[in-house]
Coordinates of C-alpha atoms in Angstrom, one line a residue:
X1427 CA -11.5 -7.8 -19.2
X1428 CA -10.9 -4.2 -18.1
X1429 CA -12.2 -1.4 -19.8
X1430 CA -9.3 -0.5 -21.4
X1431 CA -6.9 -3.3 -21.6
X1432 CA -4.2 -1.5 -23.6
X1433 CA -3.7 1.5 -21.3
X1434 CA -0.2 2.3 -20.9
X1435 CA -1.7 3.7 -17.3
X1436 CA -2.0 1.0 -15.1
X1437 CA -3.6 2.6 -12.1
X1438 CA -3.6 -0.6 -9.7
X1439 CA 0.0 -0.9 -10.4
X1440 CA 3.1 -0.4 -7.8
X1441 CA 5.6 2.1 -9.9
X1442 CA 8.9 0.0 -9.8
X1443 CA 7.2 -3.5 -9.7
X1444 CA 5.5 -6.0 -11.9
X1445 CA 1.3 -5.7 -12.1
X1446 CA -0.2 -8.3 -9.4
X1447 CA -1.4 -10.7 -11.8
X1448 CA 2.5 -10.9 -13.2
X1449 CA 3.5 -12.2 -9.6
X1450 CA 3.7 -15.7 -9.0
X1451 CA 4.6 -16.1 -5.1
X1452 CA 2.5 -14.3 -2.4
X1453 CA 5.2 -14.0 0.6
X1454 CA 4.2 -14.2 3.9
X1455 CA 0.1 -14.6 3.9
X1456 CA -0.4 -18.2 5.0
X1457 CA -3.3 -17.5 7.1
X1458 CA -5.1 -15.2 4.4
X1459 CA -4.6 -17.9 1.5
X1460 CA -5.2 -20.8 4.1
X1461 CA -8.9 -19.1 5.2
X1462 CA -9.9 -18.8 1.5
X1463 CA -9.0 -22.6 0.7
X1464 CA -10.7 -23.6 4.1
X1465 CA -13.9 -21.9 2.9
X1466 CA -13.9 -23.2 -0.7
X1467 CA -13.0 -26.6 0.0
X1468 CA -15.9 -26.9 2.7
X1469 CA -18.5 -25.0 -0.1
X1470 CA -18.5 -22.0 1.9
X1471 CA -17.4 -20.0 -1.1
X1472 CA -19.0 -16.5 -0.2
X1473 CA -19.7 -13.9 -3.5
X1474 CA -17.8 -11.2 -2.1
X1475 CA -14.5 -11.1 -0.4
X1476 CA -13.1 -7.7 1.3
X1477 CA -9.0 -8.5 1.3
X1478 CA -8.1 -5.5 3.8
X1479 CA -4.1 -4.6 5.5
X1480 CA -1.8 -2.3 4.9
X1481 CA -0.3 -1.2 1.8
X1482 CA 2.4 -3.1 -0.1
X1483 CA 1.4 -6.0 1.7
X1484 CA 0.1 -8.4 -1.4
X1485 CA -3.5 -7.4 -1.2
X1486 CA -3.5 -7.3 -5.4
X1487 CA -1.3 -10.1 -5.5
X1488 CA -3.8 -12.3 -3.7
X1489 CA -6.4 -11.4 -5.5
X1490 CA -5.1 -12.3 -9.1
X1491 CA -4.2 -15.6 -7.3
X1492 CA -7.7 -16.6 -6.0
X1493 CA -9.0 -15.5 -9.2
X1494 CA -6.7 -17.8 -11.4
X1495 CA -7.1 -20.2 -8.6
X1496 CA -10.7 -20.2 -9.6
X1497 CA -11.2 -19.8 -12.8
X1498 CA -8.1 -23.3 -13.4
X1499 CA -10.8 -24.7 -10.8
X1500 CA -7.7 -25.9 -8.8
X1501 CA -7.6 -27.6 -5.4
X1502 CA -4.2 -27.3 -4.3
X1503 CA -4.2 -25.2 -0.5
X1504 CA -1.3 -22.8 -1.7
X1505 CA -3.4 -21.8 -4.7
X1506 CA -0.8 -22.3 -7.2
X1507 CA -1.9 -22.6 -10.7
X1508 CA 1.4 -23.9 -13.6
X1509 CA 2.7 -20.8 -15.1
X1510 CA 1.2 -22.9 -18.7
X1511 CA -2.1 -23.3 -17.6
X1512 CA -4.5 -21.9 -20.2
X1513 CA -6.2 -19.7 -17.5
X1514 CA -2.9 -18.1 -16.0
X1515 CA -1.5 -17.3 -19.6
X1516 CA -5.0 -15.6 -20.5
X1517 CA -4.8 -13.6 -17.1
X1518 CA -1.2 -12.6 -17.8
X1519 CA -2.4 -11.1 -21.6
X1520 CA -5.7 -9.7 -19.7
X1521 CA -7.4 -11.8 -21.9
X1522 CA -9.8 -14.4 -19.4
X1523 CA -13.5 -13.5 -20.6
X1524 CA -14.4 -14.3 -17.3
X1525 CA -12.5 -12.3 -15.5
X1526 CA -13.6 -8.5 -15.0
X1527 CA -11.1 -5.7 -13.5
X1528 CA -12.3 -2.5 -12.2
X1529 CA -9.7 0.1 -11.4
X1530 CA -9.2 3.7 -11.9
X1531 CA -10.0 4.6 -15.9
X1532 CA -9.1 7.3 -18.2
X1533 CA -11.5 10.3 -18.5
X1534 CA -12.4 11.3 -21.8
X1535 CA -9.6 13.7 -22.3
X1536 CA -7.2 10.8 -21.4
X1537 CA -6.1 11.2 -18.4
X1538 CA -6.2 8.8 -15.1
X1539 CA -9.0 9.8 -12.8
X1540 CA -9.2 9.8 -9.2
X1541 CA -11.7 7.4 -8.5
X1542 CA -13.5 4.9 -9.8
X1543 CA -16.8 6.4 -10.8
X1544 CA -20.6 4.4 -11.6
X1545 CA -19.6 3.9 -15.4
X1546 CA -17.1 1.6 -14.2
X1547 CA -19.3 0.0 -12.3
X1548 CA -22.1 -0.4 -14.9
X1549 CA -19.3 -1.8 -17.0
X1550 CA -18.8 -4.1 -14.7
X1551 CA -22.6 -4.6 -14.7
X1552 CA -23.0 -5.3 -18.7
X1553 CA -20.0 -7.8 -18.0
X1554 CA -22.1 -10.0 -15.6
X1555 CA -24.9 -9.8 -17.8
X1556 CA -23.3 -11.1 -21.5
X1557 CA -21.2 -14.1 -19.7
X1558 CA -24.6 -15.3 -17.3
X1559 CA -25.7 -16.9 -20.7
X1560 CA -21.8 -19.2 -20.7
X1561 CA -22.4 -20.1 -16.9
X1562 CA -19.7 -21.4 -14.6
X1563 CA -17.7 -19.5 -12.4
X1564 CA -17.1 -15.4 -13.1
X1565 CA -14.9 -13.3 -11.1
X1566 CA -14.1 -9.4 -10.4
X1567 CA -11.3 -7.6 -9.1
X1568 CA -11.8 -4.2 -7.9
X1569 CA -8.6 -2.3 -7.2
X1570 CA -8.9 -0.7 -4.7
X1571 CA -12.3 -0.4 -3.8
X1572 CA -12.3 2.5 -1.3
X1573 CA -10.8 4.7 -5.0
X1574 CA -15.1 4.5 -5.3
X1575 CA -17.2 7.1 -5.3
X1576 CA -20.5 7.4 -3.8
X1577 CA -22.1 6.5 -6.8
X1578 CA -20.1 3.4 -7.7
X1579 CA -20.3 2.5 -4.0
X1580 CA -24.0 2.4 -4.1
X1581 CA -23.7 0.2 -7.3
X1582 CA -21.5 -2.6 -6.1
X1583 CA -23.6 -2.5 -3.2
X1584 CA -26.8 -3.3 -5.0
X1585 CA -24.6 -6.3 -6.7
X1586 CA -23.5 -7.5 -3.7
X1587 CA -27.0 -8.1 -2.1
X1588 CA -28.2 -9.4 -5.2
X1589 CA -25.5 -11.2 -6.5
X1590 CA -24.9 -12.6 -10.0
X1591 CA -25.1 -16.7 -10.5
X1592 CA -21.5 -18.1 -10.0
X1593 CA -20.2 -14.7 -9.6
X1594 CA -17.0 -13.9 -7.2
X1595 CA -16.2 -10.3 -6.3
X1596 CA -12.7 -9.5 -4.9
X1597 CA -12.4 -6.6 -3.7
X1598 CA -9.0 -4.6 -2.8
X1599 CA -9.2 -2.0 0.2
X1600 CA -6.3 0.0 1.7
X1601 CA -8.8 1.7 4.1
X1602 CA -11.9 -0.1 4.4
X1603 CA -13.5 2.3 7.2
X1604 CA -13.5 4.4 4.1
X1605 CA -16.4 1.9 2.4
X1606 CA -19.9 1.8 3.2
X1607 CA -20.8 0.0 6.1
X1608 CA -23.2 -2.0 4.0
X1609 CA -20.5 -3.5 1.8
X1610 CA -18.4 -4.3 4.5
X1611 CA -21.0 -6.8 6.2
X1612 CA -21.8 -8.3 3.1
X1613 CA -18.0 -9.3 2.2
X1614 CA -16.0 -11.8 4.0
X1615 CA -12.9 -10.1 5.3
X1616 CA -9.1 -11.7 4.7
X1617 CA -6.7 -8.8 6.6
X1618 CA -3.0 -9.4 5.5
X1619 CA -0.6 -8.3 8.2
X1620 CA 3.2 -6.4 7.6
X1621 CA 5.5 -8.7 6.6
X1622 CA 8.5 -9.8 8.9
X1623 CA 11.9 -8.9 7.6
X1624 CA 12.5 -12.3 6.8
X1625 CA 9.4 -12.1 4.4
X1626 CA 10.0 -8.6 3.4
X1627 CA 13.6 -9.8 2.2
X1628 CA 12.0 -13.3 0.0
X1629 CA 9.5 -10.7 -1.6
X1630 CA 12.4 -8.7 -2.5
X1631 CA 15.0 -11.0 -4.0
X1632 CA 13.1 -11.7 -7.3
X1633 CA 12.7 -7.5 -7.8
X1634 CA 16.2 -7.0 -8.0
X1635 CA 16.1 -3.5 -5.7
X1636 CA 18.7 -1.4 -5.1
X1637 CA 20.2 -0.9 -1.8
X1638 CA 20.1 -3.0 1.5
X1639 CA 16.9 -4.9 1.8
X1640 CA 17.5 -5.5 5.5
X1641 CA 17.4 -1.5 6.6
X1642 CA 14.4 -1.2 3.5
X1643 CA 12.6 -3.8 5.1
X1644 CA 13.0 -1.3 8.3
X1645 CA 12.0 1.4 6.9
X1646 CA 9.4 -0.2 4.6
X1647 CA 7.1 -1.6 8.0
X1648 CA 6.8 -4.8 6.3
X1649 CA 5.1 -3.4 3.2
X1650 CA 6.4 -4.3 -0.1
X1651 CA 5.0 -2.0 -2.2
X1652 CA 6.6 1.2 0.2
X1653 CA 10.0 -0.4 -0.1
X1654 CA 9.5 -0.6 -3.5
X1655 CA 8.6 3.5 -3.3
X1656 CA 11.4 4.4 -1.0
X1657 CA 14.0 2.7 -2.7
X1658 CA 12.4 4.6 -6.1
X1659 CA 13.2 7.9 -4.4
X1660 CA 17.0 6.8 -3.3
X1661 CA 15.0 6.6 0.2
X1662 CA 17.9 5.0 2.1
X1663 CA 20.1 7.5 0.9
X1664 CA 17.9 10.5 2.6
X1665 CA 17.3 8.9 5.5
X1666 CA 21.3 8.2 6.4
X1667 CA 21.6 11.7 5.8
X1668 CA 18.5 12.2 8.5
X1669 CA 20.1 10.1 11.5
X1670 CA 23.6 12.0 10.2
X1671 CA 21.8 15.5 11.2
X1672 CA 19.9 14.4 14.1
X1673 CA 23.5 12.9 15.9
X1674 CA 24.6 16.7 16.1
X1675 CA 21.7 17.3 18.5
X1676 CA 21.3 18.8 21.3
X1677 CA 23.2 21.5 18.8
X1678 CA 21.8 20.6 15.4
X1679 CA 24.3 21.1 12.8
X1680 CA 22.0 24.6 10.9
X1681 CA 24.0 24.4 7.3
X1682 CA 22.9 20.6 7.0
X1683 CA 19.5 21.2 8.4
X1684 CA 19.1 23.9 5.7
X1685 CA 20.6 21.4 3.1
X1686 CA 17.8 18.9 3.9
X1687 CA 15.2 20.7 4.0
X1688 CA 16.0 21.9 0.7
X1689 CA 15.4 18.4 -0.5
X1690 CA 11.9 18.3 0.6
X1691 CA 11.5 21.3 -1.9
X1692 CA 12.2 19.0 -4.9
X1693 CA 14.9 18.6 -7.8
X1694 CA 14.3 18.8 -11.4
X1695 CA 13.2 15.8 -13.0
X1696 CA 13.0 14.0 -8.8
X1697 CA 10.4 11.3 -9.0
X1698 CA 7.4 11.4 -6.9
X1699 CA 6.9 14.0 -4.3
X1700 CA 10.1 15.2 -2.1
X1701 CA 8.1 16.1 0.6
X1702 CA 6.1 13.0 1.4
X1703 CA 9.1 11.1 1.1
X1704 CA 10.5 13.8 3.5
X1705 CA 8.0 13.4 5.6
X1706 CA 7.6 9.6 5.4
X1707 CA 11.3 9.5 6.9
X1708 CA 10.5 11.9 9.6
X1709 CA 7.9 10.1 10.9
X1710 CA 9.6 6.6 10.6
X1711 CA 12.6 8.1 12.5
X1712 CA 10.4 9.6 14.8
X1713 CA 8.3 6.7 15.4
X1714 CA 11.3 4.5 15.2
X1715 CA 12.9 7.1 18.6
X1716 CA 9.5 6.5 20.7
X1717 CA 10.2 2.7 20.2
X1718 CA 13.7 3.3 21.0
X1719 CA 12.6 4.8 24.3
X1720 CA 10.0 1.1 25.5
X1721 CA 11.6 -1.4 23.8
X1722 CA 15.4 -0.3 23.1
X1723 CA 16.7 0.6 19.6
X1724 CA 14.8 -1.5 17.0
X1725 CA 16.9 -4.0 14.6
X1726 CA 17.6 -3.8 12.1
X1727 CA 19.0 -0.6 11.7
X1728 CA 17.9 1.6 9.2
X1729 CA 21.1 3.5 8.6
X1730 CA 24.3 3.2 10.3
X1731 CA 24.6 4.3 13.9
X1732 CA 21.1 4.8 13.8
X1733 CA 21.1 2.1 17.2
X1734 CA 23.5 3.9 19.0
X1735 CA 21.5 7.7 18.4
X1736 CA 18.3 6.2 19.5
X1737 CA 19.8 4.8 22.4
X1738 CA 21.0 8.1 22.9
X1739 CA 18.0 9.9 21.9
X1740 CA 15.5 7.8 23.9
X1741 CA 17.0 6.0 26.7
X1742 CA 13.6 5.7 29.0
X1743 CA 9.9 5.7 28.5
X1744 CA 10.1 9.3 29.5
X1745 CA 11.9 10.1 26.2
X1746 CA 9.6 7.9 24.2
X1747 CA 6.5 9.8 25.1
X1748 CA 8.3 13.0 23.9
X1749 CA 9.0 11.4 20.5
X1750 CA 5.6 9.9 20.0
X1751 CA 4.0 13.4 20.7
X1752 CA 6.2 15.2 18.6
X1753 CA 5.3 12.8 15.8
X1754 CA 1.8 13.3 16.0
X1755 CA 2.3 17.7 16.1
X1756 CA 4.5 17.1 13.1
X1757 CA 2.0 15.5 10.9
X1758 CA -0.8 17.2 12.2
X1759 CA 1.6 20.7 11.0
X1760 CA 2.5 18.8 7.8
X1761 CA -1.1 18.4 7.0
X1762 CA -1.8 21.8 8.0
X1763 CA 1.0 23.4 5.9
X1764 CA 0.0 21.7 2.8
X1765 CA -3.7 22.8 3.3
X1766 CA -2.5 26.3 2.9
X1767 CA 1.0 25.8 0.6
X1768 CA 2.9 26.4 2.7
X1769 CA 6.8 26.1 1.3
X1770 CA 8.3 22.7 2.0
X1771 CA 11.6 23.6 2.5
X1772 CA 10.9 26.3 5.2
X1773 CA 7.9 24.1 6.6
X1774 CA 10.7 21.0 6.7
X1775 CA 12.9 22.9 7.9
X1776 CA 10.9 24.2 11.2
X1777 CA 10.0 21.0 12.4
X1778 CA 13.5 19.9 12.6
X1779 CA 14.5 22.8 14.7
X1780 CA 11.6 22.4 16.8
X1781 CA 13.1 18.6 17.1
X1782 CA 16.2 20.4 18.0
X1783 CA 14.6 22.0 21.1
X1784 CA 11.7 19.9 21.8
X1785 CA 8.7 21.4 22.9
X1786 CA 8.1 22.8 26.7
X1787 CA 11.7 23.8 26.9
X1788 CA 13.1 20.8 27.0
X1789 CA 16.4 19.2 25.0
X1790 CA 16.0 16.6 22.2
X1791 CA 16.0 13.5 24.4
X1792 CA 13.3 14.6 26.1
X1793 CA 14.9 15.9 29.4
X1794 CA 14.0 19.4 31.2

C-alpha cells in the first residue's frame, strides 16, 4: 500500500489521535459525504477529488472512508462499510492491494522528510501500472497534497490528465492555493467546514480528552485535530492563565507577565513547540476580543470570566477594530522575530506589554 507500511512514523497522522483510516464516524460533513454519493450514484464518478477546509476538520478521515466505500463497492449514502467487511479489515492492517497511500516518507538516513518528493510519486506510478493487469476499481490517497514538491506536483499532474483505467485519486489539501493551478481544475473540490460545538463535542467523546470539551471546542475553531493539539500541550491550562493576566489591565500585573512569557521559552521534556502554542492562544484571545467588540462575548467561554473581560475589554466596534489590528502586528512581529531568532520569552513578552498600552497611546480597550 504505502511505501513503507511498518514505519513507526506516520506522517499523515494527528499526534494524540487514531490514523484516519482507524476512524469510523466522520462528524459533521453531511454535505461533503452527500456530494460524493450524489456524483457516484448518478456515474459522475470524477478520477480525482481535491477534499479542501481547514485543519482538524476530517479531511483524512473522509478520504479513508470514500476509499473503503469504494473499494466494498457499497451503496449506502452515509458511506458506511461493517467494521468485518473484508475490505475495511485490509485497510485497517494497510494491507488493500488496491489501495495506494502517498504521504511524507523516510529519507535514506531514516528520518521523516518534509515533503513528498517525485519518488513517491513514481511509486505511486509503478502501483497503477502492476494492478491495471487485475482491473476494477484502484484508489490513492495523498496526504496532504500541497506537502509536494514541484517535482511530484508536476507528476500527479501528468496522472491526472491522463488518468489510469478505474483509477480514483483522493487527494488531502490544507492549503490548496499552495497546488498548481492545473491540478486544481482537474479535481472535483469537497470543502469541509469548522465544526459547530455540538459536532466538535460528538468527535470528541470517543477520544477520551482531557479537559472541558466545550471551552476546547472554543478554542479549537471547530477543528478536531487542533483540539486534539491544544489539549496535548495542557492548552486550556495556558490560556486560563492568559485571560487571568489580561484582567489586571489597564495595569498588567509585570511578575505574571514575565512568568508567561517564560513559558513560551519552553520546559524540558514540553511537547511540541511553547511558542506556537503561545502564540496560537494569543491570537485566539485576541481574535476572540475583536469579536467581543461586533457581536458581544462569544460562548462558550474559553476559560472562566473570560465573558465578562471581553465585555470589558471590547464593549463597541471601536474596541474591536483595535484588537483585530493588534492581532494582525502581532503575528506579522511573531513571524518577523522567528525569521531572525529572536528569544521567545522576551519577544512574548513585548507583545503583551504592547497589549498593555495599545498602540497610538491609547489603553487596552481601545480608548484614547
Amino acid at each position: 500500500m504505502s511505501d513503507d507500511p511498518e514505519s513507526p512514523i506516520e506522517s499523515d497522522r494527528v499526534p494524540g489521535a487514531p490514523h484516519p483510516r482507524e476512524t469510523r464516524r466522520l462528524v459533521g460533513q453531511d454535505a461533503a459525504v452527500a456530494a460524493f454519493t450524489r456524483a457516484a450514484a448518478a456515474g459522475r464518478l470524477h478520477h480525482g477529488w481535491l477534499i479542501t477546509g481547514p485543519r482538524g476538520t476530517g479531511k483524512a478521515t473522509l478520504a479513508w472512508a470514500i476509499a473503503r466505500w469504494l473499494l466494498a463497492e457499497a451503496s449506502t449514502p452515509d458511506l458506511s462499510v461493517p467494521e468485518d467487511h473484508p475490505v475495511a479489515r485490509r485497510l485497517r492492517a494497510l494491507s488493500e492491494p488496491r489501495l495506494h497511500l502517498v504521504r511524507r516518507s523516510l529519507d535514506d538516513k531514516g528520518r521523516l522528510r518534509s515533503e513528498i518528493v517525485v519518488e513517491d510519486i513514481r511509486k505511486l506510478l509503478s502501483f497503477f501500472h502492476m494492478s491495471a493487469a487485475e482491473g476494477g476499481r484502484r484508489v490513492a490517497i495523498i496526504d496532504a497534497a500541497d506537502d509536494m514538491n514541484i517535482a511530484a506536483a508536476n507528476a500527479v499532474l501528468k496522472m491526472l490528465e491522463e488518468p489510469p483505467e478505474g483509477a480514483v485519486l483522493l487527494l488531502v489539501a490544507h492549503q490548496p492555493a499552495r497546488l498548481l493551478p492545473t491540478i486544481r481544475s482537474r479535481c472535483r473540490e469537497l470543502r469541509l467546514m469548522p465544526l459547530s460545538p455540538e459536532d466538535m463535542a460528538a468527535a470528541l467523546a470517543p477520544l477520551d480528552v482531557p479537559g472541558d470539551p466545550a471551552r476546547l471546542a472554543a478554542l479549537a475553531g471547530g477543528s478536531v485535530g487542533e483540539a486534539l493539539r491544544l489539549a496535548g500541550q495542557d492548552g486550556l491550562d495556558h490560556y486560563a492563565d492568559l485571560v487571568r493576566l489580561f484582567a489586571t489591565l489597564p495595569a498588567m500585573d509585570r511578575q505574571a507577565a514575565a512568568g508567561f512569557a517564560q513559558e513560551a521559552a519552553g520546559r524540558p521534556g514540553a511537547e511540541g513547540d511553547p511558542f506556537d502554542l503561545t502564540m496560537t492562544l494569543l491570537d485566539c484571545f485576541l481574535s476572540r476580543a475583536a469579536r467581543a467588540g461586533l457581536m458581544g462575548p462569544p460562548l462558550p467561554e474559553a476559560a472562566e470570566g473570560e465573558g465578562a473581560l471581553l465585555a470589558r475589554l471590547s464593549p463597541d466596534d471601536r474596541a474591536a477594530r483595535h484588537w483585530a489590528a493588534a492581532q494582525a502586528d502581532l503575528s506579522a512581529r511573531a513571524r518577523a522575530g522567528r525569521a531572525v531568532n529572536l528569544d521567545p520569552a522576551a519577544l512574548v513578552m513585548d507583545m503583551l506589554l504592547t497589549l498593555a498600552h495599545g498602540p497610538g497611546g491609547t489603553d487596552a480597550a481601545g480608548r484614547g
